[in-house]
Backbone as numpy.savetxt, mean C-alpha at the origin, in Angstrom:
# Nx Ny Nz CAx CAy CAz Cx Cy Cz
12.22 -15.01 12.95 10.97 -14.28 12.84 10.56 -14.05 11.35
9.32 -14.37 11.19 8.69 -14.14 9.79 8.30 -12.73 9.72
8.36 -12.27 8.43 7.75 -10.81 8.17 6.78 -11.06 6.97
5.52 -10.71 7.22 4.59 -10.85 6.13 4.30 -9.29 5.54
4.52 -9.27 4.16 4.55 -7.94 3.53 3.28 -7.93 2.57
2.38 -7.07 2.65 1.24 -7.03 1.68 1.67 -6.03 0.55
1.37 -6.50 -0.70 1.69 -5.69 -1.79 0.36 -5.57 -2.79
0.23 -4.48 -3.39 -0.97 -4.39 -4.13 -0.56 -4.00 -5.61
-1.55 -4.37 -6.59 -1.20 -4.02 -7.96 -2.11 -2.93 -8.30
-1.33 -1.91 -8.78 -2.19 -0.61 -9.03 -1.56 -0.07 -10.33
-2.42 0.85 -10.86 -2.05 1.67 -12.09 -0.62 2.31 -11.84
0.40 2.12 -12.72 1.78 2.66 -12.55 1.58 4.24 -12.34
2.42 4.73 -11.40 2.27 6.11 -11.05 2.68 7.03 -12.20
3.28 6.58 -13.23 3.77 7.42 -14.41 2.53 7.58 -15.39
1.48 6.67 -15.17 0.40 6.78 -16.11 -0.65 7.84 -15.78
-1.19 8.50 -16.87 -2.24 9.46 -16.52 -3.55 8.62 -16.52
-4.16 8.75 -15.34 -5.35 7.93 -15.18 -6.50 8.51 -16.03
-7.29 7.64 -16.51 -8.51 7.98 -17.24 -9.73 7.31 -16.63
-10.80 8.05 -16.75 -12.09 7.59 -16.31 -12.88 6.89 -17.42
-13.62 5.82 -17.07 -14.41 5.18 -18.13 -15.55 6.14 -18.67
-15.98 5.97 -19.86 -16.95 6.94 -20.42 -18.30 6.95 -19.61
-18.61 5.80 -18.89 -19.82 5.65 -18.28 -19.64 6.31 -16.69
-18.46 6.64 -16.42 -18.21 7.14 -15.12 -18.25 6.23 -13.85
-18.14 4.90 -14.22 -18.45 3.82 -13.23 -17.03 3.56 -12.39
-15.88 3.76 -13.09 -14.62 3.44 -12.39 -13.53 4.04 -13.44
-12.38 3.72 -12.89 -11.07 4.20 -13.52 -10.87 3.12 -14.73
-10.52 3.61 -15.83 -10.22 2.73 -17.03 -8.73 2.12 -16.82
-8.74 0.70 -16.64 -7.43 0.21 -16.66 -7.09 -0.80 -17.79
-7.94 -0.70 -18.84 -7.64 -1.41 -20.01 -6.41 -0.96 -20.82
-5.48 -1.93 -21.15 -4.32 -1.75 -21.61 -3.42 -0.64 -21.00
-3.52 -0.63 -19.69 -2.75 0.25 -18.92 -1.61 -0.47 -18.14
-0.45 0.15 -18.04 0.62 -0.42 -17.32 0.27 -0.50 -15.84
0.40 -1.63 -15.27 0.12 -1.90 -13.82 1.43 -2.18 -13.16
1.75 -1.78 -11.97 2.84 -1.97 -11.18 2.57 -2.22 -9.71
3.60 -2.57 -8.87 3.32 -2.54 -7.44 3.12 -1.19 -6.86
2.27 -1.07 -5.94 2.23 0.22 -5.20 3.55 0.68 -4.61
3.84 1.95 -4.88 5.08 2.54 -4.47 5.45 2.35 -3.01
4.40 2.51 -2.13 4.61 2.50 -0.72 4.89 0.87 -0.27
4.27 0.05 -1.11 4.40 -1.40 -0.86 5.86 -1.80 -1.17
6.36 -1.18 -2.25 7.83 -1.31 -2.57 8.76 -1.17 -1.47
8.47 0.11 -0.69 9.16 0.47 0.46 9.02 -0.57 1.58
7.82 -1.03 1.71 7.54 -2.13 2.75 8.33 -3.45 2.48
8.48 -3.80 1.18 9.26 -4.98 0.93 10.83 -4.73 1.14
11.19 -3.59 0.63 12.56 -3.21 0.79 12.95 -3.18 2.43
12.14 -2.76 3.17 12.33 -2.64 4.63 12.51 -4.12 5.30
11.63 -4.97 4.68 11.69 -6.38 5.24 12.92 -7.06 4.77
13.34 -6.67 3.56 14.69 -7.27 3.07 15.80 -6.75 3.91
15.80 -5.49 4.20 16.87 -5.03 4.98 16.99 -5.54 6.40
15.87 -5.82 6.92 15.73 -6.49 8.30 16.33 -7.89 8.12
16.03 -8.47 7.08 16.53 -9.87 6.94 18.08 -9.91 6.72
18.56 -8.91 5.97 20.08 -8.86 5.83 20.66 -8.46 7.17
20.04 -7.99 8.09 20.53 -7.60 9.38 20.35 -8.96 10.35
19.80 -9.92 9.83 19.57 -11.17 10.57 18.38 -11.12 11.57
17.61 -10.23 11.53 16.43 -10.03 12.35 15.26 -10.81 11.89
15.07 -10.81 10.59 13.90 -11.50 9.85 14.47 -12.79 9.23
13.87 -13.89 9.27 14.38 -15.12 8.66 13.70 -15.39 7.52
12.42 -15.09 7.27 11.65 -15.36 6.10 10.73 -14.29 5.86
10.62 -13.91 4.49 9.72 -12.83 4.05 8.51 -13.47 3.09
7.48 -13.14 3.58 6.25 -13.77 2.76 5.46 -12.61 2.22
5.40 -12.45 0.88 4.66 -11.37 0.25 3.29 -11.89 0.02
2.13 -11.23 0.31 0.83 -11.43 0.04 0.19 -10.35 -0.80
-0.60 -10.82 -1.78 -1.38 -9.92 -2.59 -2.70 -10.42 -2.68
-3.71 -9.59 -2.84 -5.17 -10.01 -2.94 -5.70 -9.38 -4.08
-6.31 -10.22 -5.04 -6.92 -9.75 -6.24 -6.86 -10.69 -7.39
-6.83 -10.16 -8.63 -7.08 -10.96 -9.80 -5.62 -11.72 -9.96
-5.77 -12.74 -10.90 -4.48 -13.56 -11.07 -3.37 -12.87 -11.67
-3.50 -11.68 -12.24 -2.42 -10.86 -12.61 -1.52 -10.31 -11.54
-2.13 -10.41 -10.32 -1.32 -10.01 -9.16 -0.24 -10.90 -8.95
-0.11 -12.05 -9.71 1.09 -12.84 -9.56 2.36 -12.11 -10.03
2.18 -11.19 -11.09 3.28 -10.36 -11.34 3.80 -9.53 -10.35
2.93 -8.95 -9.57 3.33 -8.04 -8.49 4.06 -8.96 -7.42
3.56 -10.15 -7.16 4.22 -11.13 -6.17 5.72 -11.31 -6.68
5.72 -11.53 -8.01 7.18 -11.96 -8.58 8.01 -10.85 -8.42
7.51 -9.47 -8.65 8.43 -8.36 -8.31 8.94 -8.21 -6.93
7.90 -8.55 -5.98 8.26 -8.61 -4.49 9.51 -9.58 -4.26
9.23 -10.86 -4.83 10.18 -11.86 -4.77 11.55 -11.47 -5.33
11.58 -10.69 -6.44 12.82 -10.30 -7.05 13.50 -9.24 -6.15
12.76 -8.47 -5.34 13.42 -7.55 -4.50 14.04 -8.39 -3.46
13.44 -9.52 -2.89 13.92 -10.21 -1.91 13.13 -11.17 -1.02
11.68 -11.08 -1.34 10.78 -11.90 -0.53 11.05 -13.40 -0.98
10.91 -14.22 0.05 11.20 -15.67 -0.09 10.09 -16.48 -0.83
8.82 -16.04 -0.62 7.74 -16.78 -1.25 6.53 -15.84 -1.23
5.56 -16.33 -2.08 4.32 -15.39 -2.26 3.12 -16.14 -1.98
2.09 -15.46 -1.60 0.76 -15.90 -1.53 -0.30 -14.98 -2.12
-0.99 -15.55 -3.10 -2.07 -14.83 -3.88 -3.32 -15.17 -3.21
-4.09 -14.33 -2.80 -5.46 -14.55 -2.49 -6.28 -14.09 -3.73
-6.69 -15.02 -4.52 -7.25 -14.79 -5.87 -8.86 -14.51 -5.71
-9.27 -13.45 -6.15 -10.61 -13.04 -6.31 -10.93 -11.94 -7.22
-11.91 -11.98 -8.01 -12.31 -10.89 -8.88 -13.22 -9.88 -8.29
-13.59 -9.91 -6.95 -14.45 -9.15 -6.35 -13.73 -7.82 -6.16
-14.54 -6.60 -6.06 -14.00 -5.40 -5.84 -13.55 -5.19 -4.31
-12.24 -5.42 -4.12 -11.92 -5.53 -2.78 -11.77 -4.03 -1.91
-12.39 -3.99 -0.95 -12.25 -2.77 -0.18 -11.36 -3.02 1.09
-10.85 -1.89 1.73 -9.89 -2.06 2.80 -10.12 -3.14 3.88
-11.43 -3.09 4.29 -11.82 -3.85 5.51 -11.68 -5.52 4.95
-12.20 -5.66 3.80 -12.03 -7.07 3.19 -10.54 -7.51 3.14
-9.72 -6.57 2.59 -8.18 -7.01 2.58 -7.68 -7.13 3.87
-8.11 -6.38 4.83 -7.51 -6.52 6.25 -7.87 -7.82 6.78
-9.18 -8.32 6.56 -9.66 -9.55 6.98 -8.94 -10.70 6.29
-8.64 -10.63 5.02 -7.89 -11.63 4.34 -6.45 -11.64 4.76
-5.79 -10.50 5.00 -4.46 -10.65 5.61 -4.46 -11.13 7.05
-5.44 -10.78 7.84 -5.63 -11.32 9.24 -5.69 -12.87 9.06
-6.33 -13.52 8.18 -6.47 -14.92 8.05 -5.15 -15.56 7.67
-4.49 -14.82 6.76 -3.12 -15.39 6.39 -2.16 -15.24 7.47
-2.26 -14.11 8.26 -1.34 -13.96 9.50 -1.73 -15.17 10.45
-2.94 -15.35 10.68 -3.21 -16.41 11.63 -2.61 -17.80 11.22
-2.42 -17.97 9.88 -1.93 -19.25 9.46 -0.51 -19.21 9.49
0.24 -18.10 9.05 1.76 -18.02 9.07 2.20 -17.64 10.30
1.54 -16.96 11.16 2.21 -16.54 12.45 3.49 -15.65 12.22
3.37 -14.52 11.61 4.50 -13.69 11.42 4.77 -12.92 12.71
6.00 -12.45 12.98 6.36 -11.64 14.01 6.20 -10.14 13.70
6.17 -9.99 12.34 6.11 -8.49 11.90 5.25 -8.41 10.63
4.27 -7.46 10.38 3.40 -7.27 9.36 3.85 -5.91 8.83
4.17 -5.78 7.55 4.52 -4.49 7.04 3.70 -4.17 5.76
3.14 -3.01 5.77 2.27 -2.61 4.71 2.61 -1.16 4.27
2.34 -0.80 3.04 2.49 0.51 2.69 1.49 1.35 3.35
1.64 2.68 3.65 0.74 3.38 4.31 -0.70 3.57 3.57
-0.55 3.55 2.30 -1.76 3.77 1.39 -1.49 3.29 0.03
-2.52 3.01 -0.57 -2.32 2.57 -2.18 -2.67 3.94 -2.94
-1.87 4.11 -4.11 -1.91 5.31 -4.85 -3.22 5.33 -5.64
-4.08 4.23 -5.63 -5.28 4.18 -6.59 -6.37 4.60 -5.72
-6.64 4.26 -4.42 -7.73 4.67 -3.65 -7.38 5.70 -2.50
-6.09 5.59 -2.22 -5.74 6.63 -1.20 -6.43 6.32 0.15
-6.78 5.15 0.38 -7.67 5.17 1.67 -6.96 5.26 2.99
-5.58 4.57 3.05 -4.90 4.66 4.23 -5.69 4.03 5.40
-6.21 2.77 5.12 -7.05 2.20 6.20 -6.73 0.82 6.53
-6.01 0.04 5.53 -5.91 -1.42 5.52 -5.02 -1.82 6.79
-3.88 -0.97 7.06 -2.88 -1.40 8.11 -3.43 -1.15 9.52
-4.35 -0.11 9.70 -4.87 0.19 10.88 -5.93 -0.93 11.14
-6.91 -1.25 10.11 -7.80 -2.21 10.33 -7.29 -3.60 10.74
-6.07 -3.94 10.11 -5.43 -5.28 10.31 -5.10 -5.31 11.69
-4.29 -4.16 12.33 -3.97 -4.19 13.64 -5.20 -4.29 14.48
-6.39 -3.67 14.29 -7.43 -3.78 15.06 -8.06 -5.10 15.21
-8.14 -5.70 14.00 -8.59 -7.19 13.98 -7.82 -8.11 14.70
-6.46 -8.00 14.69 -5.74 -8.83 15.35 -5.16 -8.43 16.80
-5.63 -7.23 17.15 -5.38 -6.73 18.48 -3.92 -6.65 18.61
-3.20 -6.06 17.65 -1.63 -6.01 17.52 -1.32 -4.58 17.77
-0.19 -4.37 18.33 0.37 -2.96 18.21 0.69 -2.47 16.93
0.49 -1.24 16.66 0.68 -0.64 15.26 1.53 0.56 15.29
2.26 1.01 14.26 2.89 2.17 14.05 2.73 2.59 12.61
1.93 3.50 12.40 1.76 4.00 10.95 2.78 5.06 10.57
2.91 5.31 9.25 3.71 6.39 8.78 5.22 6.20 9.23
5.73 5.03 9.26 7.03 4.74 9.75 8.15 5.36 8.86
9.04 6.08 9.59 10.25 6.59 8.72 11.53 5.99 9.17
11.52 5.18 10.18 12.71 4.49 10.80 12.25 3.37 11.58
12.84 2.09 11.37 12.50 0.97 12.09 13.75 0.28 12.63
13.74 0.08 13.95 14.92 -0.69 14.69 14.27 -1.80 15.55
15.07 -2.80 15.68 14.64 -3.82 16.64 15.63 -3.96 17.65
15.26 -3.75 18.98 16.18 -3.81 20.10 15.57 -4.54 21.24
16.26 -5.68 21.75 15.87 -6.44 22.77 14.55 -7.03 22.54
14.23 -7.59 21.37 12.97 -8.19 20.93 11.70 -7.20 20.89
12.00 -5.91 20.76 11.01 -4.99 20.71 11.29 -4.00 19.36
10.22 -3.55 18.95 10.54 -2.58 17.73 10.49 -1.18 18.23
11.42 -0.44 17.63 11.38 1.05 17.91 11.09 1.80 16.53
10.10 2.33 16.44 9.59 2.96 15.29 9.41 4.48 15.22
10.30 5.15 14.51 9.97 6.58 14.34 8.98 6.87 13.29
7.94 7.49 13.67 6.80 7.83 12.70 6.72 9.25 12.53
6.25 9.66 11.29 5.92 11.09 10.93 4.59 11.44 11.55
4.56 12.57 12.16 3.41 13.18 12.72 3.30 14.69 12.26
2.19 15.32 12.52 2.03 16.67 12.07 3.13 17.67 12.72
3.38 17.31 13.97 4.34 18.18 14.59 5.79 17.88 14.32
6.01 16.78 13.76 7.49 16.44 13.51 7.72 14.92 13.46
8.29 14.39 14.52 8.46 12.84 14.55 8.08 12.42 15.98
7.61 11.04 16.04 7.30 10.32 17.30 7.88 9.11 17.26
8.50 8.61 18.37 9.05 7.29 18.52 8.26 6.44 19.44
7.87 5.26 18.87 7.02 4.26 19.56 7.73 3.07 19.87
7.55 2.45 21.05 8.16 1.08 21.32 6.95 0.19 21.18
7.24 -0.95 20.45 6.18 -1.94 20.31 6.61 -3.42 20.55
5.71 -4.02 21.11 6.09 -5.55 21.38 5.59 -6.20 20.15
6.04 -7.44 19.87 5.82 -8.24 18.76 4.84 -9.38 19.09
3.96 -9.79 18.18 3.85 -9.25 16.79 3.29 -7.84 16.61
3.62 -7.16 15.55 3.20 -5.73 15.32 2.84 -5.40 13.91
2.20 -4.49 13.77 1.96 -3.92 12.34 2.54 -2.62 12.07
3.17 -2.45 11.03 3.89 -1.18 10.60 3.35 -0.78 9.15
3.04 0.55 9.04 2.83 1.03 7.65 3.87 2.06 7.37
4.32 1.88 6.07 5.69 2.63 5.72 5.24 3.95 5.15
6.18 4.84 5.40 6.11 6.27 4.73 7.16 6.38 3.70
7.19 7.47 2.90 8.15 7.64 1.88 9.69 7.64 2.31
9.87 8.23 3.52 11.33 8.56 3.91 11.84 7.35 4.76
11.09 6.19 4.79 11.61 5.13 5.44 12.90 4.55 4.71
12.74 4.33 3.46 14.06 3.86 2.62 13.77 4.09 1.14
14.79 3.87 0.27 14.69 3.82 -1.04 14.82 2.45 -1.70
13.71 1.98 -2.32 13.86 0.48 -2.76 14.92 0.27 -3.78
15.58 -0.78 -3.80 16.62 -1.23 -4.53 16.20 -1.41 -5.99
17.21 -1.31 -6.93 16.81 -1.61 -8.26 16.78 -3.15 -8.52
15.68 -3.56 -9.21 15.59 -5.12 -9.33 16.58 -5.47 -10.54
17.41 -6.33 -10.34 18.34 -6.83 -11.39 17.80 -8.07 -12.06
18.15 -8.26 -13.20 17.78 -9.36 -14.14 18.01 -10.61 -13.52
19.10 -10.95 -12.87 19.39 -12.28 -12.25 18.19 -12.51 -11.00
17.98 -11.48 -10.36 16.92 -11.66 -9.33 15.59 -11.88 -9.83
15.27 -11.26 -11.05 14.04 -11.50 -11.57 13.93 -12.91 -12.09
15.03 -13.49 -12.59 15.04 -14.93 -12.99 14.79 -15.84 -11.85
15.55 -15.60 -10.70 15.53 -16.32 -9.58 13.96 -16.26 -8.89
13.30 -15.06 -8.98 11.96 -15.03 -8.49 10.99 -15.91 -9.16
11.30 -16.30 -10.37 10.41 -17.16 -11.16 10.35 -18.62 -10.63
11.43 -18.91 -9.78 11.58 -20.33 -9.28 11.06 -20.37 -7.78
10.81 -19.21 -7.19 10.42 -19.07 -5.84 9.03 -19.64 -5.64
8.53 -20.26 -4.53 7.18 -20.87 -4.41 6.14 -19.72 -4.25
5.02 -20.06 -4.94 3.95 -19.22 -4.81 2.64 -19.87 -4.56
1.92 -19.69 -3.58 0.60 -20.34 -3.19 -0.61 -19.52 -3.52
-1.58 -20.12 -4.20 -2.82 -19.48 -4.64 -4.05 -19.94 -3.63
-4.62 -19.05 -2.96 -5.82 -19.44 -2.15 -7.08 -18.53 -2.54
-8.06 -18.90 -2.08 -9.35 -17.96 -2.32 -9.87 -17.49 -1.01
-10.69 -16.47 -1.16 -11.33 -15.98 0.19 -12.03 -17.02 0.95
-12.77 -17.88 0.03 -13.64 -18.93 0.70 -12.61 -19.99 1.46
-11.31 -20.24 0.91 -10.34 -21.14 1.63 -10.00 -20.59 2.93
-9.98 -19.17 3.08 -9.73 -18.48 4.35 -10.87 -18.34 5.26
-12.12 -18.46 4.72 -13.33 -18.34 5.58 -13.61 -16.83 5.69
-13.41 -15.96 4.61 -13.53 -14.52 4.67 -14.60 -14.17 3.50
-15.59 -13.33 4.09 -16.54 -12.75 3.12 -15.92 -11.33 2.64
-15.74 -11.25 1.38 -15.29 -10.00 0.78 -16.36 -9.16 0.01
-17.58 -9.51 0.27 -18.63 -8.62 -0.31 -18.46 -7.22 0.01
-18.45 -6.32 -0.99 -18.22 -4.96 -0.84 -19.36 -4.32 0.12
-18.95 -3.43 0.95 -19.89 -2.72 1.83 -20.17 -1.24 1.36
-19.31 -0.79 0.65 -19.54 0.59 -0.05 -19.78 0.50 -1.49
-20.68 1.29 -2.05 -21.00 1.34 -3.39 -20.56 2.61 -3.94
-19.75 2.55 -5.17 -19.17 3.71 -5.75 -20.41 4.20 -6.70
-20.88 5.47 -6.46 -21.91 6.01 -7.25 -21.36 6.57 -8.76
-20.19 7.29 -8.63 -19.75 7.87 -9.82 -18.29 8.23 -9.56
-17.59 8.09 -10.67 -16.14 8.48 -10.74 -15.89 9.58 -11.76
-15.33 10.70 -11.38 -15.19 11.78 -12.30 -13.80 12.48 -12.19
-13.20 13.04 -13.34 -12.05 13.70 -13.12 -12.17 15.10 -12.65
-11.10 15.54 -11.99 -11.16 16.89 -11.27 -11.53 17.94 -12.43
-12.33 18.84 -11.86 -12.66 20.09 -12.99 -11.33 20.77 -13.35
-11.22 21.09 -14.70 -10.01 21.90 -15.10 -10.10 23.36 -14.58
-8.82 23.68 -14.15 -8.65 24.99 -13.36 -8.56 26.11 -14.52
-9.06 27.07 -14.27 -8.94 28.37 -15.13 -7.51 28.92 -15.15
-7.16 29.47 -16.20 -5.91 30.20 -16.17 -5.87 31.38 -15.29
-4.81 31.71 -14.87 -4.66 32.95 -13.93 -4.61 34.15 -14.76
-4.75 35.21 -14.10 -4.72 36.63 -14.87 -4.02 37.70 -14.08
-3.19 38.57 -14.76 -2.51 39.59 -14.08 -3.43 40.84 -14.01
-3.41 41.57 -12.86 -4.14 42.76 -12.67 -3.25 43.85 -12.45
-3.68 45.16 -12.81 -2.89 46.25 -12.76 -2.71 46.73 -11.34
-3.54 46.69 -10.42 -3.30 47.09 -9.13 -4.27 46.46 -8.12
-4.24 46.87 -6.92 -5.04 46.17 -5.80 -6.42 46.42 -5.92
-6.83 47.56 -6.51 -8.19 47.84 -6.65 -8.85 46.84 -7.72
-8.17 46.58 -8.92 -8.49 45.72 -9.83 -8.63 44.23 -9.24
-7.68 43.81 -8.42 -7.72 42.57 -7.74 -9.01 42.39 -6.92
-9.30 43.42 -6.08 -10.41 43.41 -5.27 -11.81 43.26 -5.92
-11.87 43.97 -7.15 -12.97 44.01 -7.98 -13.18 42.62 -8.53
-12.12 41.95 -9.07 -12.32 40.49 -9.52 -12.72 39.53 -8.44
-11.99 39.53 -7.23 -12.39 38.83 -6.21 -13.83 38.91 -5.76
-14.41 40.14 -5.84 -15.77 40.37 -5.38 -16.78 40.02 -6.49
-16.51 40.37 -7.85 -17.40 40.31 -8.82 -17.42 39.16 -9.65
-16.13 38.59 -9.84 -15.98 37.52 -10.68 -15.79 36.11 -9.75
-14.99 36.06 -8.89 -14.72 34.92 -8.11 -15.80 34.90 -7.08
-16.39 35.98 -6.59 -17.35 36.10 -5.69 -16.96 35.46 -4.21
-15.66 35.69 -3.79 -15.13 35.17 -2.64 -15.12 36.18 -1.42
-15.40 37.41 -1.79 -15.48 38.62 -0.66 -16.66 39.25 -0.92
């Protein structure tokens, strides 16, 4: 069974994000970029399934600029067998990415598609669900445990009330949550091996997908600075400030 894993290149989670002076977008000039942390979990889960003999081949897919090759090489250093880059300079939105992944899946015919539940740059949490809808595939989002039994997936997912277990037929789409696993440390030998693994580059036009943005960003702004707290002498002073300064009562 093939496993297709989507990986996204995002601003590293340790970097303090800055907004461009014109408010048009986030400034990524000279900023460290890394694989989306939830996607690292997705790659790790695919590798663990391969180590159990359930998955035979792992295909990492990334959509975006040519620098996404670095992200794919990281995925291959973790354990993916090969990479596919859908290269485009367009501003990719979740629906466009889902359509690109659907086109790749139609070509590769994976039995399992694993995505991070969301990317830490836009926090949309939409691509996995859209991909499942486009392909009419069963899906389990926010997965915290994945098992394969008798040709079916048993996925424990996190919900508001605790946990829910779903049984899915294959092919299926899974989106990973933080508690699914802890990604392994990438060693230097594996980084060197990843450089020799095959990587294919295609364009949206090759896949017959229109990636024209459907949503326009009007303005990007940093959150307003919070005022410092203050101590009050008694309840009466607190009520006075809530009523006259904060105006919340």
